[in-house]
PDB file of C-alpha atoms in Angstrom:
ATOM      1  CA  GLU A 768     -13.808  -3.993  -2.376  1.00  0.00           C
ATOM      2  CA  GLN A 769     -14.332  -2.553  -5.770  1.00  0.00           C
ATOM      3  CA  LEU A 770     -11.365  -0.163  -5.511  1.00  0.00           C
ATOM      4  CA  VAL A 771      -9.148  -3.152  -4.538  1.00  0.00           C
ATOM      5  CA  ALA A 772     -10.379  -5.288  -7.369  1.00  0.00           C
ATOM      6  CA  SER A 773     -10.134  -2.517  -9.935  1.00  0.00           C
ATOM      7  CA  ASP A 774      -6.376  -1.614  -8.793  1.00  0.00           C
ATOM      8  CA  ALA A 775      -5.522  -5.378  -8.756  1.00  0.00           C
ATOM      9  CA  SER A 776      -6.590  -5.838 -12.285  1.00  0.00           C
ATOM     10  CA  THR A 777      -4.838  -2.839 -13.547  1.00  0.00           C
ATOM     11  CA  GLY A 778      -1.557  -3.655 -15.123  1.00  0.00           C
ATOM     12  CA  PHE A 779       1.890  -1.965 -14.644  1.00  0.00           C
ATOM     13  CA  ASP A 780       3.198   0.107 -17.562  1.00  0.00           C
ATOM     14  CA  LEU A 781       6.894  -0.245 -16.518  1.00  0.00           C
ATOM     15  CA  PHE A 782       8.059   2.302 -19.069  1.00  0.00           C
ATOM     16  CA  ALA A 783       5.495   5.038 -18.150  1.00  0.00           C
ATOM     17  CA  ASP A 784       4.679   4.267 -14.353  1.00  0.00           C
ATOM     18  CA  GLY A 785       6.610   3.269 -11.296  1.00  0.00           C
ATOM     19  CA  VAL A 786       6.486  -0.344  -9.912  1.00  0.00           C
ATOM     20  CA  LEU A 787       4.497   0.732  -6.895  1.00  0.00           C
ATOM     21  CA  ARG A 788       1.013   2.063  -6.414  1.00  0.00           C
ATOM     22  CA  CYS A 789      -0.351   3.113  -3.128  1.00  0.00           C
ATOM     23  CA  VAL A 790      -3.857   4.567  -2.373  1.00  0.00           C
ATOM     24  CA  LEU A 791      -5.143   5.650   1.047  1.00  0.00           C
ATOM     25  CA  VAL A 792      -8.712   5.422   1.525  1.00  0.00           C
ATOM     26  CA  GLN A 793     -11.270   6.160   4.319  1.00  0.00           C
ATOM     27  CA  VAL A 794     -13.970   3.737   5.072  1.00  0.00           C
ATOM     28  CA  ASP A 795     -16.116   4.971   7.936  1.00  0.00           C
ATOM     29  CA  ASP A 796     -13.725   5.874  10.794  1.00  0.00           C
ATOM     30  CA  ARG A 797     -10.817   3.709   9.490  1.00  0.00           C
ATOM     31  CA  HIS A 798      -8.100   4.389   7.021  1.00  0.00           C
ATOM     32  CA  LEU A 799      -6.848   1.605   4.572  1.00  0.00           C
ATOM     33  CA  LEU A 800      -3.714   1.578   2.731  1.00  0.00           C
ATOM     34  CA  LEU A 801      -3.846  -0.219  -0.538  1.00  0.00           C
ATOM     35  CA  ILE A 802      -0.371  -1.218  -1.772  1.00  0.00           C
ATOM     36  CA  ASN A 803       0.146  -2.735  -5.223  1.00  0.00           C
ATOM     37  CA  VAL A 804       3.756  -3.835  -6.210  1.00  0.00           C
ATOM     38  CA  HIS A 805       5.053  -5.142  -9.389  1.00  0.00           C
ATOM     39  CA  HIS A 806       6.734  -8.537  -8.925  1.00  0.00           C
ATOM     40  CA  VAL A 807       9.976  -7.304 -10.257  1.00  0.00           C
ATOM     41  CA  ALA A 808      10.342  -4.910  -7.167  1.00  0.00           C
ATOM     42  CA  PHE A 809       8.909  -7.124  -4.460  1.00  0.00           C
ATOM     43  CA  ASP A 810       9.193 -10.758  -3.261  1.00  0.00           C
ATOM     44  CA  GLY A 811       7.961 -12.798  -0.405  1.00  0.00           C
ATOM     45  CA  ALA A 812      11.076 -11.812   1.779  1.00  0.00           C
ATOM     46  CA  SER A 813      10.073  -8.166   1.444  1.00  0.00           C
ATOM     47  CA  THR A 814       6.739  -8.609   2.943  1.00  0.00           C
ATOM     48  CA  GLY A 815       8.065  -8.756   6.484  1.00  0.00           C
ATOM     49  CA  VAL A 816      10.258  -5.811   6.068  1.00  0.00           C
ATOM     50  CA  LEU A 817       7.361  -3.678   4.651  1.00  0.00           C
ATOM     51  CA  LEU A 818       5.003  -4.641   7.446  1.00  0.00           C
ATOM     52  CA  GLU A 819       7.712  -3.866  10.076  1.00  0.00           C
ATOM     53  CA  GLU A 820       8.455  -0.507   8.575  1.00  0.00           C
ATOM     54  CA  LEU A 821       4.780   0.514   8.347  1.00  0.00           C
ATOM     55  CA  GLY A 822       4.141  -0.499  11.882  1.00  0.00           C
ATOM     56  CA  VAL A 823       7.024   1.681  13.078  1.00  0.00           C
ATOM     57  CA  LEU A 824       5.786   4.514  11.058  1.00  0.00           C
ATOM     58  CA  CYS A 825       2.181   4.024  12.323  1.00  0.00           C
ATOM     59  CA  GLY A 826       3.389   3.706  15.914  1.00  0.00           C
ATOM     60  CA  ALA A 827       5.385   7.113  15.432  1.00  0.00           C
ATOM     61  CA  GLU A 828       2.266   8.774  13.988  1.00  0.00           C
ATOM     62  CA  ARG A 829       0.110   7.543  16.669  1.00  0.00           C
ATOM     63  CA  GLY A 830       2.618   8.785  19.328  1.00  0.00           C
ATOM     64  CA  ALA A 831       2.879  12.328  17.542  1.00  0.00           C
ATOM     65  CA  ALA A 832      -1.114  12.437  17.517  1.00  0.00           C
ATOM     66  CA  ASP A 833      -1.190  11.607  21.294  1.00  0.00           C
ATOM     67  CA  ALA A 834       1.367  14.441  22.211  1.00  0.00           C
TER      68      ALA A 834
END
């Protein structure tokens, strides 16, 4: 929770950084992907696309791990 709050309160420097920050963290036996995107690169319509693509990637990764 502290990592999420800290990252959410950190602004974007559009001249020095990208418009997307991702952090993969492990909490106990789970992995959480934190995604922080600047509003110039992401809108409400993009949410469904991102979640669908992540679902496909995670499904493929699970399938590869089971093989």
